[in-house]
């Protein structure tokens, strides 16, 4: 049997098919709405300034705009992504899916899902917000600090749940020091000072050591930050804050998790093998589909959840 026929028998989903499906549904949604899209990319709005048209509910876009203005007035950043106007933007998807839970102060669907996934932290969520950062965690005194897409608080000073949202991303972000050509990618476990980031005072490797990751990584020849820098930064951030890390992703994508005949594949099952067992109950993945199903149980959200499904190709 030739390779083309064998390829058709691959039991796991293929990324390109997933992306094409999302592009088509985004294009259709913009077309139905009468929004002007990019001439070469019908799944992307024509201008970045049109980003609010990428948000389903006006109450959510108004909320985002107000938070952004308030942050800027206080001298704090609130980064709207470069491609927030793109129909496949993970930030826009998070705004559309979790934004209404925030604006309506109804975190129940998300709390129910997290509890079902074995996360016990969210006993009583009191507030939620987007784009959370704290430079002190890793001593990120300059440049772009580690930022978490969504955080949930349960009455404590520090957040309890840290959520990273992914849609069409093909992985977690890698280390720019390596991609810029300033690092060989060698594991710095033998001598941390050989890592440029550690040398300039970042605490990434100090926290990797504090939480026991280095014991699992000593035998690795390549530095795990090379390709998965964002993953380790964000789980360390959550652990240092005493919270839980949650990855929100689409189950149609093979990138982060997929399953066939009892075999789990994807980055999450793989990267969790580098996480000490004592922290495994504080790292979990949930799917967009699971959260949509949970939200659909609550009549309070009937006015928008169906449109979300249309926008992201979750219904025929």
Tab-separated table of C-alpha atoms in Angstrom:
chain	number	residue	atom	x	y	z
A	1	UNK	CA	0.000	0.000	0.000
A	2	UNK	CA	1.413	3.393	-0.955
A	3	UNK	CA	1.883	6.345	1.402
A	4	UNK	CA	-1.220	8.203	0.181
A	5	UNK	CA	-3.482	5.290	1.062
A	6	UNK	CA	-1.712	4.731	4.350
A	7	UNK	CA	-2.187	8.411	5.196
A	8	UNK	CA	-5.948	7.953	4.861
A	9	UNK	CA	-5.827	5.264	7.543
A	10	UNK	CA	-4.033	7.447	10.115
A	11	UNK	CA	-6.340	7.093	13.161
A	12	UNK	CA	-5.778	10.566	14.590
A	13	UNK	CA	-7.190	13.899	13.333
A	14	UNK	CA	-5.062	16.041	11.023
A	15	UNK	CA	-4.374	19.675	11.801
A	16	UNK	CA	-4.945	21.062	8.311
A	17	UNK	CA	-8.486	19.701	8.157
A	18	UNK	CA	-9.252	21.333	11.506
A	19	UNK	CA	-7.869	24.703	10.431
A	20	UNK	CA	-9.740	24.600	7.115
A	21	UNK	CA	-12.992	23.891	8.956
A	22	UNK	CA	-12.454	26.871	11.249
A	23	UNK	CA	-11.536	29.147	8.366
A	24	UNK	CA	-14.724	28.241	6.527
A	25	UNK	CA	-16.986	28.744	9.538
A	26	UNK	CA	-15.338	32.106	10.346
A	27	UNK	CA	-15.707	33.222	6.720
A	28	UNK	CA	-19.363	32.230	6.719
A	29	UNK	CA	-20.022	34.067	9.979
A	30	UNK	CA	-18.432	37.296	8.770
A	31	UNK	CA	-20.337	37.012	5.494
A	32	UNK	CA	-23.707	36.496	7.201
A	33	UNK	CA	-23.006	39.472	9.447
A	34	UNK	CA	-22.098	41.620	6.441
A	35	UNK	CA	-18.668	42.431	7.886
A	36	UNK	CA	-15.892	43.448	5.518
A	37	UNK	CA	-13.104	40.895	5.571
A	38	UNK	CA	-9.541	40.877	4.299
A	39	UNK	CA	-9.495	40.529	0.483
A	40	UNK	CA	-7.119	37.559	0.640
A	41	UNK	CA	-8.343	36.088	3.933
A	42	UNK	CA	-12.157	36.004	4.210
A	43	UNK	CA	-11.801	34.501	7.690
A	44	UNK	CA	-10.116	37.701	8.967
A	45	UNK	CA	-11.658	41.148	9.344
A	46	UNK	CA	-10.213	43.813	7.063
A	47	UNK	CA	-8.716	46.037	9.791
A	48	UNK	CA	-7.393	45.459	13.316
A	49	UNK	CA	-9.618	48.329	14.468
A	50	UNK	CA	-12.640	46.170	13.566
A	51	UNK	CA	-11.823	43.693	16.357
A	52	UNK	CA	-15.104	44.338	18.213
A	53	UNK	CA	-16.945	42.824	15.235
A	54	UNK	CA	-15.128	39.586	16.056
A	55	UNK	CA	-16.861	39.489	19.434
A	56	UNK	CA	-20.344	37.973	19.544
A	57	UNK	CA	-21.858	40.028	22.385
A	58	UNK	CA	-21.626	43.816	22.592
A	59	UNK	CA	-21.563	43.564	26.385
A	60	UNK	CA	-18.302	41.594	26.160
A	61	UNK	CA	-16.566	43.964	23.726
A	62	UNK	CA	-17.650	46.929	25.873
A	63	UNK	CA	-16.296	45.156	28.954
A	64	UNK	CA	-12.949	44.468	27.246
A	65	UNK	CA	-12.701	48.052	26.052
A	66	UNK	CA	-13.425	49.416	29.538
A	67	UNK	CA	-10.893	47.122	31.202
A	68	UNK	CA	-8.300	48.111	28.612
A	69	UNK	CA	-8.969	51.825	29.209
A	70	UNK	CA	-8.852	51.391	32.999
A	71	UNK	CA	-5.559	49.493	32.791
A	72	UNK	CA	-3.967	52.099	30.568
A	73	UNK	CA	-5.170	54.892	32.878
A	74	UNK	CA	-3.407	53.115	35.773
A	75	UNK	CA	-0.259	52.548	33.741
A	76	UNK	CA	-0.884	48.812	33.437
A	77	UNK	CA	-0.858	46.958	30.104
A	78	UNK	CA	-3.835	45.089	28.709
A	79	UNK	CA	-2.526	43.510	25.502
A	80	UNK	CA	-5.053	43.009	22.742
A	81	UNK	CA	-3.303	40.589	20.427
A	82	UNK	CA	-2.002	41.583	17.015
A	83	UNK	CA	-4.538	39.257	15.383
A	84	UNK	CA	-7.550	39.900	17.632
A	85	UNK	CA	-9.495	40.747	14.441
A	86	UNK	CA	-8.720	37.292	12.988
A	87	UNK	CA	-11.604	34.827	12.994
A	88	UNK	CA	-9.289	32.141	14.334
A	89	UNK	CA	-7.814	34.251	17.163
A	90	UNK	CA	-7.604	32.274	20.405
A	91	UNK	CA	-7.910	35.498	22.399
A	92	UNK	CA	-11.145	36.406	20.601
A	93	UNK	CA	-12.405	32.846	21.126
A	94	UNK	CA	-11.744	33.133	24.860
A	95	UNK	CA	-13.512	36.505	24.949
A	96	UNK	CA	-16.493	34.961	23.162
A	97	UNK	CA	-16.694	31.825	25.307
A	98	UNK	CA	-15.730	33.008	28.787
A	99	UNK	CA	-16.448	36.717	28.406
A	100	UNK	CA	-20.229	36.300	28.915
A	101	UNK	CA	-19.594	34.298	32.103
A	102	UNK	CA	-17.617	37.273	33.382
A	103	UNK	CA	-19.974	40.055	32.275
A	104	UNK	CA	-22.957	38.180	33.723
A	105	UNK	CA	-21.099	37.155	36.876
A	106	UNK	CA	-22.018	33.530	36.262
A	107	UNK	CA	-18.988	31.290	36.641
A	108	UNK	CA	-21.099	28.206	37.445
A	109	UNK	CA	-20.664	26.360	34.115
A	110	UNK	CA	-16.878	26.657	34.284
A	111	UNK	CA	-16.770	25.717	37.977
A	112	UNK	CA	-18.960	22.645	37.363
A	113	UNK	CA	-16.724	21.481	34.532
A	114	UNK	CA	-13.515	21.988	36.515
A	115	UNK	CA	-14.919	20.056	39.464
A	116	UNK	CA	-15.915	17.221	37.150
A	117	UNK	CA	-12.323	17.205	35.884
A	118	UNK	CA	-11.103	16.722	39.451
A	119	UNK	CA	-10.153	20.334	40.238
A	120	UNK	CA	-11.287	21.121	43.780
A	121	UNK	CA	-10.036	24.710	44.040
A	122	UNK	CA	-13.060	26.599	42.681
A	123	UNK	CA	-15.317	26.303	45.717
A	124	UNK	CA	-16.714	29.790	45.240
A	125	UNK	CA	-15.414	31.881	42.374
A	126	UNK	CA	-15.893	35.541	43.194
A	127	UNK	CA	-14.369	37.167	40.124
A	128	UNK	CA	-12.620	36.516	36.825
A	129	UNK	CA	-10.462	38.600	34.534
A	130	UNK	CA	-8.372	38.462	31.353
A	131	UNK	CA	-4.649	38.999	30.715
A	132	UNK	CA	-3.131	38.591	34.183
A	133	UNK	CA	0.547	39.146	34.896
A	134	UNK	CA	2.919	39.558	37.840
A	135	UNK	CA	6.525	40.420	37.010
A	136	UNK	CA	7.723	39.490	40.490
A	137	UNK	CA	7.122	35.745	40.044
A	138	UNK	CA	10.040	35.256	37.661
A	139	UNK	CA	11.800	38.610	38.258
A	140	UNK	CA	10.781	39.745	34.775
A	141	UNK	CA	11.833	43.337	35.290
A	142	UNK	CA	11.894	44.207	31.585
A	143	UNK	CA	10.427	43.007	28.310
A	144	UNK	CA	7.171	41.102	27.893
A	145	UNK	CA	6.329	39.292	31.154
A	146	UNK	CA	4.538	35.977	31.490
A	147	UNK	CA	0.837	36.642	30.933
A	148	UNK	CA	-2.100	34.339	31.667
A	149	UNK	CA	-5.161	34.556	29.408
A	150	UNK	CA	-7.836	34.183	32.117
A	151	UNK	CA	-7.712	33.987	35.909
A	152	UNK	CA	-10.436	33.078	38.393
A	153	UNK	CA	-10.378	34.208	42.010
A	154	UNK	CA	-12.120	32.507	44.935
A	155	UNK	CA	-11.899	35.237	47.550
A	156	UNK	CA	-8.183	34.922	48.207
A	157	UNK	CA	-5.797	37.688	47.263
A	158	UNK	CA	-4.153	35.488	44.647
A	159	UNK	CA	-6.039	33.815	41.758
A	160	UNK	CA	-7.051	30.177	42.141
A	161	UNK	CA	-7.372	29.121	38.490
A	162	UNK	CA	-5.063	30.099	35.621
A	163	UNK	CA	-6.435	29.386	32.137
A	164	UNK	CA	-4.457	29.368	28.905
A	165	UNK	CA	-6.579	29.434	25.747
A	166	UNK	CA	-5.477	27.807	22.481
A	167	UNK	CA	-7.300	27.448	19.174
A	168	UNK	CA	-5.216	27.072	15.990
A	169	UNK	CA	-1.820	27.389	17.656
A	170	UNK	CA	0.525	24.567	16.686
A	171	UNK	CA	2.158	24.353	20.073
A	172	UNK	CA	3.199	26.246	23.152
A	173	UNK	CA	5.554	29.131	22.499
A	174	UNK	CA	9.255	28.338	22.424
A	175	UNK	CA	12.222	30.260	23.791
A	176	UNK	CA	13.122	33.340	21.750
A	177	UNK	CA	16.747	33.179	22.920
A	178	UNK	CA	17.083	29.906	21.027
A	179	UNK	CA	15.055	31.014	17.982
A	180	UNK	CA	17.157	34.197	17.773
A	181	UNK	CA	20.321	32.145	17.508
A	182	UNK	CA	21.760	32.987	20.934
A	183	UNK	CA	21.528	29.485	22.407
A	184	UNK	CA	22.514	25.985	21.295
A	185	UNK	CA	19.434	24.466	22.948
A	186	UNK	CA	21.517	22.366	25.324
A	187	UNK	CA	19.973	21.398	28.667
A	188	UNK	CA	21.425	23.830	31.274
A	189	UNK	CA	20.853	21.503	34.230
A	190	UNK	CA	24.566	20.905	34.768
A	191	UNK	CA	25.306	24.633	34.854
A	192	UNK	CA	22.316	27.011	34.975
A	193	UNK	CA	24.551	30.018	34.355
A	194	UNK	CA	24.937	28.780	30.774
A	195	UNK	CA	21.300	29.819	30.259
A	196	UNK	CA	21.118	33.462	29.177
A	197	UNK	CA	17.761	33.958	30.920
A	198	UNK	CA	19.110	32.633	34.216
A	199	UNK	CA	22.245	34.743	33.785
A	200	UNK	CA	20.209	37.983	33.524
A	201	UNK	CA	18.232	37.113	36.657
A	202	UNK	CA	15.086	35.346	35.502
A	203	UNK	CA	13.894	32.774	38.064
A	204	UNK	CA	12.579	30.138	35.655
A	205	UNK	CA	15.194	27.517	36.489
A	206	UNK	CA	15.104	28.381	40.199
A	207	UNK	CA	11.388	27.551	40.248
A	208	UNK	CA	11.885	24.460	38.087
A	209	UNK	CA	14.255	23.298	40.817
A	210	UNK	CA	11.952	24.396	43.648
A	211	UNK	CA	9.049	22.325	42.321
A	212	UNK	CA	11.096	19.238	41.489
A	213	UNK	CA	11.114	19.437	37.689
A	214	UNK	CA	14.886	19.295	37.427
A	215	UNK	CA	14.999	15.734	38.801
A	216	UNK	CA	12.988	14.605	35.766
A	217	UNK	CA	15.003	16.682	33.321
A	218	UNK	CA	18.604	15.931	34.232
A	219	UNK	CA	18.887	13.150	31.668
A	220	UNK	CA	17.493	15.289	28.825
A	221	UNK	CA	20.057	16.478	26.297
A	222	UNK	CA	17.903	19.313	24.949
A	223	UNK	CA	16.486	22.158	27.023
A	224	UNK	CA	12.710	21.760	27.357
A	225	UNK	CA	12.307	25.537	27.005
A	226	UNK	CA	13.442	25.384	23.374
A	227	UNK	CA	10.003	24.321	22.102
A	228	UNK	CA	7.795	24.409	25.212
A	229	UNK	CA	8.926	27.491	27.110
A	230	UNK	CA	5.398	28.867	27.550
A	231	UNK	CA	4.031	25.641	29.013
A	232	UNK	CA	6.606	25.427	31.768
A	233	UNK	CA	6.476	29.146	32.564
A	234	UNK	CA	2.715	29.101	32.972
A	235	UNK	CA	2.477	25.985	35.110
A	236	UNK	CA	5.294	27.287	37.337
A	237	UNK	CA	3.459	30.617	37.557
A	238	UNK	CA	0.271	28.843	38.694
A	239	UNK	CA	2.119	26.663	41.197
A	240	UNK	CA	4.010	29.617	42.684
A	241	UNK	CA	0.668	31.406	43.161
A	242	UNK	CA	-0.830	28.341	44.834
A	243	UNK	CA	-3.253	27.803	41.974
A	244	UNK	CA	-4.248	25.396	39.216
A	245	UNK	CA	-3.234	25.544	35.535
A	246	UNK	CA	-5.955	24.812	32.969
A	247	UNK	CA	-5.454	24.472	29.224
A	248	UNK	CA	-8.549	25.282	27.159
A	249	UNK	CA	-8.281	23.897	23.613
A	250	UNK	CA	-10.400	22.525	20.777
A	251	UNK	CA	-10.764	18.745	20.728
A	252	UNK	CA	-10.746	18.715	16.909
A	253	UNK	CA	-7.101	19.802	16.905
A	254	UNK	CA	-4.458	17.065	17.243
A	255	UNK	CA	-1.934	19.511	18.715
A	256	UNK	CA	-2.696	19.464	22.432
A	257	UNK	CA	-4.692	16.289	22.894
A	258	UNK	CA	-6.221	13.619	20.698
A	259	UNK	CA	-7.164	9.994	21.245
A	260	UNK	CA	-7.725	6.870	19.158
A	261	UNK	CA	-8.218	3.262	20.250
A	262	UNK	CA	-7.239	4.129	23.804
A	263	UNK	CA	-4.009	5.855	22.776
A	264	UNK	CA	-3.519	9.439	23.944
A	265	UNK	CA	-1.423	11.753	21.790
A	266	UNK	CA	-0.672	15.448	21.778
A	267	UNK	CA	1.456	17.888	23.694
A	268	UNK	CA	-0.417	17.694	26.985
A	269	UNK	CA	0.022	13.928	27.534
A	270	UNK	CA	3.644	14.247	26.444
A	271	UNK	CA	4.590	17.308	28.501
A	272	UNK	CA	2.870	15.998	31.613
A	273	UNK	CA	5.506	13.242	31.696
A	274	UNK	CA	7.964	16.003	32.680
A	275	UNK	CA	5.770	17.168	35.578
A	276	UNK	CA	6.403	15.718	39.062
A	277	UNK	CA	3.486	13.514	40.139
A	278	UNK	CA	2.709	15.647	43.191
A	279	UNK	CA	1.611	18.471	40.878
A	280	UNK	CA	-0.392	16.428	38.359
A	281	UNK	CA	-3.674	17.208	40.144
A	282	UNK	CA	-3.058	20.918	39.589
A	283	UNK	CA	-2.723	20.741	35.813
A	284	UNK	CA	-5.683	19.836	33.632
A	285	UNK	CA	-6.934	20.201	30.069
A	286	UNK	CA	-10.524	20.998	29.149
A	287	UNK	CA	-11.997	21.286	25.683
A	288	UNK	CA	-13.991	24.075	24.117
A	289	UNK	CA	-16.647	21.466	23.353
A	290	UNK	CA	-16.921	20.398	26.999
A	291	UNK	CA	-17.346	23.973	28.169
A	292	UNK	CA	-19.877	24.754	25.420
A	293	UNK	CA	-21.922	21.715	26.475
A	294	UNK	CA	-21.832	22.814	30.119
A	295	UNK	CA	-22.835	26.397	29.284
A	296	UNK	CA	-25.677	25.042	27.158
A	297	UNK	CA	-27.291	23.612	30.296
A	298	UNK	CA	-27.966	27.126	31.606
A	299	UNK	CA	-30.809	29.138	30.041
A	300	UNK	CA	-29.062	32.353	31.043
A	301	UNK	CA	-26.728	31.888	28.071
A	302	UNK	CA	-29.193	30.700	25.430
A	303	UNK	CA	-28.972	34.056	23.629
A	304	UNK	CA	-25.348	33.544	22.513
A	305	UNK	CA	-24.071	29.968	22.925
A	306	UNK	CA	-25.737	28.822	19.693
A	307	UNK	CA	-24.076	31.621	17.767
A	308	UNK	CA	-20.726	30.682	19.287
A	309	UNK	CA	-21.217	27.190	17.918
A	310	UNK	CA	-21.981	28.602	14.489
A	311	UNK	CA	-18.982	30.932	14.511
A	312	UNK	CA	-16.547	28.171	15.384
A	313	UNK	CA	-18.035	25.405	13.262
A	314	UNK	CA	-19.344	23.298	16.136
A	315	UNK	CA	-22.681	22.607	14.429
A	316	UNK	CA	-23.538	21.469	10.925
